Amino acid sequence: MTDASKPMTDPPSEPAPSRGQWADVWDQFKVHRGAFWGMVVFGTILFLIVVGPFIYWNDPQAVPTGRDFLNLRDMRPIYVLLWDSGAKVNWLYPLGTDNLGRDTLGRLLLGGRVSIAVGITAMLLSLFLGTFIGVLAGYFRRLDGVLMRLTNLFLALPLLPLLLVAVLLFRDPLSKGFGPEGGTFILIVTLVGVTSWMQTARIVRGDVLALKEREFVLAARSIGTSPTQMILRHILPNVLSPIMVSATLGIATAIITESALSFLGFGFPPDFPTWGKLLFDAVDRMALYPERVLWPGLLISLTVLAVNYVGDGLRDALDPRIRGR
Amino acid sequence: MNMKTALLGAATALALAPMAYADGHEGERGRDGQVNIIYWQAVSTMNAYLSGGTKDLEAASLVLEPLARFNQDGELVPWLAESIPTRDNGGVAADEMSITWTLKEGLVWSDGSPVTSEDVKFSWQYCTAEGGGCSQPERYNDVVDVETPDARTAIVRFGVPKPSPYGPFVSHLSPIIQKAQFEECLGDKAPTCAEQNFNPVGTGPFKVVDFRVNDVVTFEANDLYREEGKPAFSNVTFKGGGEATAAARAVFETGEFDYAWNMQLAPDVQESMLAGGKGEFVSGFGNLVERIMINLTNPSADLPEGERATAGHPHPFLNDINVRKALSMAIDRELLVAIGYGSAGGLTCNVVNAPTIYKSSANDSCMVQDIAGANAILDEAGWARGSDGIREKDGVRLSLLYQTSTNAVRQDFQTLIKQFWGEIGVETELRNIDAGVFFGSDAGSPDTFQKFYADVEMYANTFSGTDPEAYMGQWACDQAPRPETQWQGNNMPRFCSAEYDAMVAELAGTKDAEGRATLVKAMNDMLMQNYIMLPLVDRGRVSAKSVTLGGTVMNTWDSELWNIADWYRSE
Amino acid sequence: MLTYTIRRLILSVPTLLFISLVIFLLLELAPGDPMAQVPLTVPLEVKQQMREALGVGQPVWVAFPKWLYQFFVVEPQVLFDVVFSTNFSEGKARMISWQSRSPIMDIVAERIPQTLWVVGVAYIVAILMALPIGIYSAYRQYSVFDQAGTFVTMIGFSVPPFFSGVLVIVIFSVQLGWFPSIYDTTHRVVDWDTFVVQLQQMIMPVMVLALQITSQLSRFMRASMLDNLGQDYVRTARAKGLPERSVVLVHVLRNSLIPVVTVIALGVPAIFGGAIITEQVFKVNGIGQLLITAIQGNDLPMVQTLTFIFAVLIVLFNLIADVLYGILDPRIRYD
């Protein structure tokens, strides 16, 4: 018997009835070292990108004018002074400036907003779609055929023409309804979400197919648990691990895909920074200005790592077999 | 056109010029072994007539050759022909209705058969055959017949007097192909001839060994090439794919390749590449002008489809010449050149810059940015700054949508110009569009440069050859893209002036070089002084070559590999 | 199981036809023009004539059946002819690419070797690395090995190949000069020396690709192993006195393979699909580069054909995955 069905089969043995399940989960979660540091890092990044642009003194979009332009462009980060005292730096621009004299730190902060928002939202959408379709297909045999055919169709569609069509059909209506930025955001999130759920769906379905033949499911069914109850209480908690992995990988994919979209001209206006785009633009000058690839690359990696550890912690905390070990 | 005739004296003298480059590098054919060329757009076909793409035309120029080419100065030099026919030497008929070409003696194809005037005639028939989809039929405009009185003589007859009869069989755009090989490929049979298209028999210094579509072409020296001791290289690898930076890296940093085409790199990247010391840039200027087109019609999404961006709805504020003028004055072109092109770009205030006789100097004031002047003009015209610093008049805000294709340099330009215009109280929203869509002519897409559903757009354009007549005709009223023409047309600004149209007609009837030059200059000045397009940069062609590769001469009027027979390896 | 497989195979025919129609309509609807790359100096009427010569803009009910006929009748005949030197296909119009005006399947056949060399090898390397990493990371959860593995795989997955590819080129080609930065597709392996050259030119693209695939696979392997290691049957098996090795590598591993099999099965069609960015960065010019240049050049017959072959592989390998589920866990029934 797995513990997932314990509360139902054996309620009186619960030691502290006043404590809910979620309190246990939280207890477990907060002592998970990885999860704790993941939360700290992710929280810091969130704080920086939300509050940062308000308190930071340089306008990330401003291009210096006139004679300032040549003085202020291609500035190095101040830490370069440690090994190269002749470097072109300015204390007002801690991470230097790009080839048009725009402040790098400011652009990283502003760019993070979009990258994180798109990354998280698109990941959630893709996860929701994938899990929903995967569970339905795995659990209900009648739906399996049709849903898997749909999955195959989406796997087979060529991404680029699909994006072109979506932009053609939905860009103008969306920007009318939600404003240019809002419309673009919805379009990007939907596009990334709708084109990346298939792997999750296939994985979840595979696991569900195996799970529903397990004894505890049989036991639950024999006491008359409804399919909805069954899915929410018995199936879902047991497919959480692959979903968590998909979530972590999904964020990275979404952040990178967003930059590919803007590069193709489907995304935010070309002068609007995002981490993916900052990284892409800097690749040509990687040897001259390593900081321009280092920082966006580092921020994307840190975000993904942090989410990964939070996911690990969550998974451990939600698994009653590990909880309290 | 007499300009060319005038230059012919010099041109014939220059005919021998390529040999001069080989001085001290003579020897037997194939002595220098392998040369590697990289084009970051891969070659799709070796048949110059089936593709308009520069990459394909230039790869084909290693094998297929015309009767005459343009050299690096835009002058005609004989290639397969013995000399350039002119009125003076009797090659061009007095009534300008025919031109007589004589092939060099003893020319043979790479398969050993002789080149005859039948092949010349066939090349014309091939390109003009119905349903063949030839990309260069305009080279053969007004040709009614090609006569072949003997094996070495071809007389091209025109239906109308041709002051400039150097269209057919001249430059890499209209080379001679072998009749024996392509006889079965005329017209709608062209697509079934993959083998012929990929491995054409030619007269050039090289012949194809292996062709891989959109990947790599391998050539070897043509044993039967007409010049002794040429080419110096025995094999050529012509690789394609990737992007400009990677191609540059292969020449400058790893040294795997000897020649890389079209180095669209920002100046600072160019500099860092040069630091490797393995290569150098070669550049030349033609007529490619990066410009901003201004939409004189209203592209507002509120208008019904079919009326958007058409002549019936004038633009709410760009119709005011003061606004257009101010937009032009606010741009710091010197800075744009420095940031985007460096030595590969030049300042320009004209849409026609070359050949020099067409270059006007009436508009040169645009070379200096004048923010104060632009502000003054807008103030005077009644465009007052609102509370957010954006100018407006009668409820119309100076707020622009500025579109262009996706390309790192163009996005930098957008950002800079947005800043310039911000300084004169004009708000700009930027949009970049995938080049395949932007330059496509899909009438169903709202994002093509022809539909122009934006206020201003930026791209580059030029004309082929040295005669700007067709180019100047692009801004006639009837050239405006509109629903009735399925949005096809070249007049993106939808400029329409009876005076200009009259000048277009007059140009078609003017024969003397002097008069044509004056007229072209006047037309250029009219376009410029109406500010319907704002020239930004005179873009050169830049390629990269290894320091060990000698004999390359950049040519913007013909294939840049035009003199590959003279290339050699220097120690 | 056999009847199930056969039934699924038959059922996949209408699915595939439907997918091909959807792809076709999607490509029709997508904005684009095969003449977009032709210079602006070529007059508009000429471009129109070129389009007509290619058959651009034929209505769907003409173009789609024609494509179906060519794909399912003419091309198999051509293949038959090539293999048995017959001439069934003579005089029949083959599928022609708009970009090069040459038969599509010939180009595809030309591209497959380099894609298999690079992407295929990367996949095998990745599977061979990912499984042990995933298993050991789970078995020793939160050990130094697991933490280091997590760190490396997560960074490996977050760094896009347009960056990591250029980075390895700068390090290994430019700075160290060990490997060529541009892949030579004409290179033939005939003896040991040419094999070494092939290895040298493969190593960087394989490295970049394998890093991504390993990261992904090992995470799924680890998560699935962790799930199963906590199950009751593991405790039972240990209590029975089974050696730890066979507990982990036989019982737990077998039960943990379902998600991994899914991910691998989804990835195999991608071997054929090639790796667009990686192929571009290293100029491998395989199927991925073919697809992207076809899309950019709006070469619809090429895109349609490649995507459809891709769809066939997807359907096929997902079926194989389903069959494998039944073998891994006999309780899964499909009937």
JSON list of N, CA and C in Angstrom, two decimals, chain C residues 266-306:
[
{"chain": "C", "resi": 266, "resn": "LEU", "atom": "N", "xyz": [10.75, 10.16, -28.46]},
{"chain": "C", "resi": 266, "resn": "LEU", "atom": "CA", "xyz": [10.45, 11.48, -29.03]},
{"chain": "C", "resi": 266, "resn": "LEU", "atom": "C", "xyz": [11.68, 12.06, -29.71]},
{"chain": "C", "resi": 267, "resn": "GLY", "atom": "N", "xyz": [12.84, 11.63, -29.23]},
{"chain": "C", "resi": 267, "resn": "GLY", "atom": "CA", "xyz": [14.07, 12.23, -29.75]},
{"chain": "C", "resi": 267, "resn": "GLY", "atom": "C", "xyz": [14.56, 11.59, -31.03]},
{"chain": "C", "resi": 268, "resn": "VAL", "atom": "N", "xyz": [14.22, 10.32, -31.26]},
{"chain": "C", "resi": 268, "resn": "VAL", "atom": "CA", "xyz": [14.75, 9.65, -32.44]},
{"chain": "C", "resi": 268, "resn": "VAL", "atom": "C", "xyz": [14.31, 10.33, -33.75]},
{"chain": "C", "resi": 269, "resn": "PRO", "atom": "N", "xyz": [13.02, 10.69, -33.90]},
{"chain": "C", "resi": 269, "resn": "PRO", "atom": "CA", "xyz": [12.68, 11.44, -35.11]},
{"chain": "C", "resi": 269, "resn": "PRO", "atom": "C", "xyz": [13.52, 12.71, -35.23]},
{"chain": "C", "resi": 270, "resn": "ALA", "atom": "N", "xyz": [13.86, 13.29, -34.08]},
{"chain": "C", "resi": 270, "resn": "ALA", "atom": "CA", "xyz": [14.67, 14.51, -34.11]},
{"chain": "C", "resi": 270, "resn": "ALA", "atom": "C", "xyz": [16.05, 14.25, -34.69]},
{"chain": "C", "resi": 271, "resn": "ILE", "atom": "N", "xyz": [16.52, 12.99, -34.61]},
{"chain": "C", "resi": 271, "resn": "ILE", "atom": "CA", "xyz": [17.81, 12.68, -35.24]},
{"chain": "C", "resi": 271, "resn": "ILE", "atom": "C", "xyz": [17.68, 12.94, -36.73]},
{"chain": "C", "resi": 272, "resn": "PHE", "atom": "N", "xyz": [16.56, 12.47, -37.28]},
{"chain": "C", "resi": 272, "resn": "PHE", "atom": "CA", "xyz": [16.35, 12.72, -38.70]},
{"chain": "C", "resi": 272, "resn": "PHE", "atom": "C", "xyz": [16.13, 14.21, -38.95]},
{"chain": "C", "resi": 273, "resn": "GLY", "atom": "N", "xyz": [15.35, 14.82, -38.08]},
{"chain": "C", "resi": 273, "resn": "GLY", "atom": "CA", "xyz": [15.05, 16.24, -38.25]},
{"chain": "C", "resi": 273, "resn": "GLY", "atom": "C", "xyz": [16.29, 17.09, -38.16]},
{"chain": "C", "resi": 274, "resn": "GLY", "atom": "N", "xyz": [17.34, 16.50, -37.62]},
{"chain": "C", "resi": 274, "resn": "GLY", "atom": "CA", "xyz": [18.58, 17.24, -37.52]},
{"chain": "C", "resi": 274, "resn": "GLY", "atom": "C", "xyz": [18.51, 18.27, -36.40]},
{"chain": "C", "resi": 275, "resn": "ALA", "atom": "N", "xyz": [19.58, 18.96, -36.22]},
{"chain": "C", "resi": 275, "resn": "ALA", "atom": "CA", "xyz": [19.63, 19.96, -35.17]},
{"chain": "C", "resi": 275, "resn": "ALA", "atom": "C", "xyz": [19.88, 21.28, -35.87]},
{"chain": "C", "resi": 276, "resn": "ILE", "atom": "N", "xyz": [18.81, 22.07, -36.00]},
{"chain": "C", "resi": 276, "resn": "ILE", "atom": "CA", "xyz": [18.88, 23.24, -36.86]},
{"chain": "C", "resi": 276, "resn": "ILE", "atom": "C", "xyz": [20.02, 24.18, -36.47]},
{"chain": "C", "resi": 277, "resn": "ILE", "atom": "N", "xyz": [20.02, 24.60, -35.20]},
{"chain": "C", "resi": 277, "resn": "ILE", "atom": "CA", "xyz": [21.00, 25.62, -34.81]},
{"chain": "C", "resi": 277, "resn": "ILE", "atom": "C", "xyz": [22.42, 25.04, -34.84]},
{"chain": "C", "resi": 278, "resn": "THR", "atom": "N", "xyz": [22.57, 23.85, -34.25]},
{"chain": "C", "resi": 278, "resn": "THR", "atom": "CA", "xyz": [23.92, 23.27, -34.20]},
{"chain": "C", "resi": 278, "resn": "THR", "atom": "C", "xyz": [24.45, 23.04, -35.61]},
{"chain": "C", "resi": 279, "resn": "GLU", "atom": "N", "xyz": [23.61, 22.54, -36.50]},
{"chain": "C", "resi": 279, "resn": "GLU", "atom": "CA", "xyz": [24.07, 22.33, -37.87]},
{"chain": "C", "resi": 279, "resn": "GLU", "atom": "C", "xyz": [24.47, 23.65, -38.51]},
{"chain": "C", "resi": 280, "resn": "GLN", "atom": "N", "xyz": [23.72, 24.71, -38.21]},
{"chain": "C", "resi": 280, "resn": "GLN", "atom": "CA", "xyz": [24.06, 26.02, -38.78]},
{"chain": "C", "resi": 280, "resn": "GLN", "atom": "C", "xyz": [25.40, 26.51, -38.24]},
{"chain": "C", "resi": 281, "resn": "VAL", "atom": "N", "xyz": [25.58, 26.38, -36.92]},
{"chain": "C", "resi": 281, "resn": "VAL", "atom": "CA", "xyz": [26.79, 26.93, -36.31]},
{"chain": "C", "resi": 281, "resn": "VAL", "atom": "C", "xyz": [28.03, 26.24, -36.87]},
{"chain": "C", "resi": 282, "resn": "PHE", "atom": "N", "xyz": [27.97, 24.91, -37.04]},
{"chain": "C", "resi": 282, "resn": "PHE", "atom": "CA", "xyz": [29.17, 24.20, -37.50]},
{"chain": "C", "resi": 282, "resn": "PHE", "atom": "C", "xyz": [29.14, 23.92, -39.00]},
{"chain": "C", "resi": 283, "resn": "LYS", "atom": "N", "xyz": [28.16, 24.45, -39.69]},
{"chain": "C", "resi": 283, "resn": "LYS", "atom": "CA", "xyz": [28.03, 24.24, -41.14]},
{"chain": "C", "resi": 283, "resn": "LYS", "atom": "C", "xyz": [27.98, 22.76, -41.49]},
{"chain": "C", "resi": 284, "resn": "VAL", "atom": "N", "xyz": [27.28, 21.96, -40.67]},
{"chain": "C", "resi": 284, "resn": "VAL", "atom": "CA", "xyz": [27.18, 20.54, -40.96]},
{"chain": "C", "resi": 284, "resn": "VAL", "atom": "C", "xyz": [26.31, 20.32, -42.20]},
{"chain": "C", "resi": 285, "resn": "ASN", "atom": "N", "xyz": [25.37, 21.23, -42.44]},
{"chain": "C", "resi": 285, "resn": "ASN", "atom": "CA", "xyz": [24.51, 21.17, -43.62]},
{"chain": "C", "resi": 285, "resn": "ASN", "atom": "C", "xyz": [23.84, 19.82, -43.80]},
{"chain": "C", "resi": 286, "resn": "GLY", "atom": "N", "xyz": [23.16, 19.38, -42.76]},
{"chain": "C", "resi": 286, "resn": "GLY", "atom": "CA", "xyz": [22.39, 18.14, -42.83]},
{"chain": "C", "resi": 286, "resn": "GLY", "atom": "C", "xyz": [20.92, 18.47, -43.07]},
{"chain": "C", "resi": 287, "resn": "ILE", "atom": "N", "xyz": [20.07, 17.58, -42.57]},
{"chain": "C", "resi": 287, "resn": "ILE", "atom": "CA", "xyz": [18.64, 17.75, -42.79]},
{"chain": "C", "resi": 287, "resn": "ILE", "atom": "C", "xyz": [18.12, 19.02, -42.10]},
{"chain": "C", "resi": 288, "resn": "GLY", "atom": "N", "xyz": [18.67, 19.32, -40.93]},
{"chain": "C", "resi": 288, "resn": "GLY", "atom": "CA", "xyz": [18.20, 20.50, -40.19]},
{"chain": "C", "resi": 288, "resn": "GLY", "atom": "C", "xyz": [18.47, 21.77, -40.98]},
{"chain": "C", "resi": 289, "resn": "GLN", "atom": "N", "xyz": [19.65, 21.88, -41.54]},
{"chain": "C", "resi": 289, "resn": "GLN", "atom": "CA", "xyz": [19.99, 23.06, -42.33]},
{"chain": "C", "resi": 289, "resn": "GLN", "atom": "C", "xyz": [19.15, 23.09, -43.59]},
{"chain": "C", "resi": 290, "resn": "LEU", "atom": "N", "xyz": [18.87, 21.91, -44.15]},
{"chain": "C", "resi": 290, "resn": "LEU", "atom": "CA", "xyz": [18.04, 21.84, -45.35]},
{"chain": "C", "resi": 290, "resn": "LEU", "atom": "C", "xyz": [16.64, 22.38, -45.05]},
{"chain": "C", "resi": 291, "resn": "LEU", "atom": "N", "xyz": [16.12, 21.96, -43.90]},
{"chain": "C", "resi": 291, "resn": "LEU", "atom": "CA", "xyz": [14.77, 22.41, -43.53]},
{"chain": "C", "resi": 291, "resn": "LEU", "atom": "C", "xyz": [14.75, 23.91, -43.31]},
{"chain": "C", "resi": 292, "resn": "ILE", "atom": "N", "xyz": [15.72, 24.43, -42.60]},
{"chain": "C", "resi": 292, "resn": "ILE", "atom": "CA", "xyz": [15.67, 25.86, -42.27]},
{"chain": "C", "resi": 292, "resn": "ILE", "atom": "C", "xyz": [15.89, 26.71, -43.53]},
{"chain": "C", "resi": 293, "resn": "THR", "atom": "N", "xyz": [16.77, 26.28, -44.42]},
{"chain": "C", "resi": 293, "resn": "THR", "atom": "CA", "xyz": [16.94, 27.08, -45.64]},
{"chain": "C", "resi": 293, "resn": "THR", "atom": "C", "xyz": [15.69, 26.97, -46.50]},
{"chain": "C", "resi": 294, "resn": "ALA", "atom": "N", "xyz": [15.04, 25.80, -46.48]},
{"chain": "C", "resi": 294, "resn": "ALA", "atom": "CA", "xyz": [13.81, 25.66, -47.25]},
{"chain": "C", "resi": 294, "resn": "ALA", "atom": "C", "xyz": [12.72, 26.56, -46.69]},
{"chain": "C", "resi": 295, "resn": "ILE", "atom": "N", "xyz": [12.65, 26.64, -45.36]},
{"chain": "C", "resi": 295, "resn": "ILE", "atom": "CA", "xyz": [11.64, 27.50, -44.76]},
{"chain": "C", "resi": 295, "resn": "ILE", "atom": "C", "xyz": [11.94, 28.97, -45.08]},
{"chain": "C", "resi": 296, "resn": "GLN", "atom": "N", "xyz": [13.22, 29.33, -44.93]},
{"chain": "C", "resi": 296, "resn": "GLN", "atom": "CA", "xyz": [13.56, 30.74, -45.21]},
{"chain": "C", "resi": 296, "resn": "GLN", "atom": "C", "xyz": [13.33, 31.08, -46.67]},
{"chain": "C", "resi": 297, "resn": "GLY", "atom": "N", "xyz": [13.60, 30.13, -47.56]},
{"chain": "C", "resi": 297, "resn": "GLY", "atom": "CA", "xyz": [13.39, 30.40, -48.98]},
{"chain": "C", "resi": 297, "resn": "GLY", "atom": "C", "xyz": [11.97, 30.10, -49.42]},
{"chain": "C", "resi": 298, "resn": "ASN", "atom": "N", "xyz": [11.11, 29.72, -48.46]},
{"chain": "C", "resi": 298, "resn": "ASN", "atom": "CA", "xyz": [9.72, 29.41, -48.74]},
{"chain": "C", "resi": 298, "resn": "ASN", "atom": "C", "xyz": [9.59, 28.34, -49.83]},
{"chain": "C", "resi": 299, "resn": "ASP", "atom": "N", "xyz": [10.46, 27.34, -49.74]},
{"chain": "C", "resi": 299, "resn": "ASP", "atom": "CA", "xyz": [10.46, 26.23, -50.69]},
{"chain": "C", "resi": 299, "resn": "ASP", "atom": "C", "xyz": [9.43, 25.21, -50.20]},
{"chain": "C", "resi": 300, "resn": "LEU", "atom": "N", "xyz": [8.15, 25.48, -50.49]},
{"chain": "C", "resi": 300, "resn": "LEU", "atom": "CA", "xyz": [7.08, 24.69, -49.89]},
{"chain": "C", "resi": 300, "resn": "LEU", "atom": "C", "xyz": [7.17, 23.19, -50.15]},
{"chain": "C", "resi": 301, "resn": "PRO", "atom": "N", "xyz": [7.42, 22.72, -51.38]},
{"chain": "C", "resi": 301, "resn": "PRO", "atom": "CA", "xyz": [7.47, 21.26, -51.57]},
{"chain": "C", "resi": 301, "resn": "PRO", "atom": "C", "xyz": [8.52, 20.61, -50.66]},
{"chain": "C", "resi": 302, "resn": "MET", "atom": "N", "xyz": [9.64, 21.28, -50.51]},
{"chain": "C", "resi": 302, "resn": "MET", "atom": "CA", "xyz": [10.70, 20.74, -49.66]},
{"chain": "C", "resi": 302, "resn": "MET", "atom": "C", "xyz": [10.26, 20.71, -48.20]},
{"chain": "C", "resi": 303, "resn": "VAL", "atom": "N", "xyz": [9.70, 21.82, -47.71]},
{"chain": "C", "resi": 303, "resn": "VAL", "atom": "CA", "xyz": [9.26, 21.86, -46.31]},
{"chain": "C", "resi": 303, "resn": "VAL", "atom": "C", "xyz": [8.20, 20.80, -46.08]},
{"chain": "C", "resi": 304, "resn": "GLN", "atom": "N", "xyz": [7.25, 20.73, -46.99]},
{"chain": "C", "resi": 304, "resn": "GLN", "atom": "CA", "xyz": [6.16, 19.76, -46.86]},
{"chain": "C", "resi": 304, "resn": "GLN", "atom": "C", "xyz": [6.71, 18.34, -46.78]},
{"chain": "C", "resi": 305, "resn": "THR", "atom": "N", "xyz": [7.62, 18.00, -47.67]},
{"chain": "C", "resi": 305, "resn": "THR", "atom": "CA", "xyz": [8.15, 16.64, -47.71]},
{"chain": "C", "resi": 305, "resn": "THR", "atom": "C", "xyz": [8.94, 16.32, -46.45]},
{"chain": "C", "resi": 306, "resn": "LEU", "atom": "N", "xyz": [9.83, 17.23, -46.08]},
{"chain": "C", "resi": 306, "resn": "LEU", "atom": "CA", "xyz": [10.64, 16.98, -44.89]},
{"chain": "C", "resi": 306, "resn": "LEU", "atom": "C", "xyz": [9.76, 16.84, -43.66]}
]
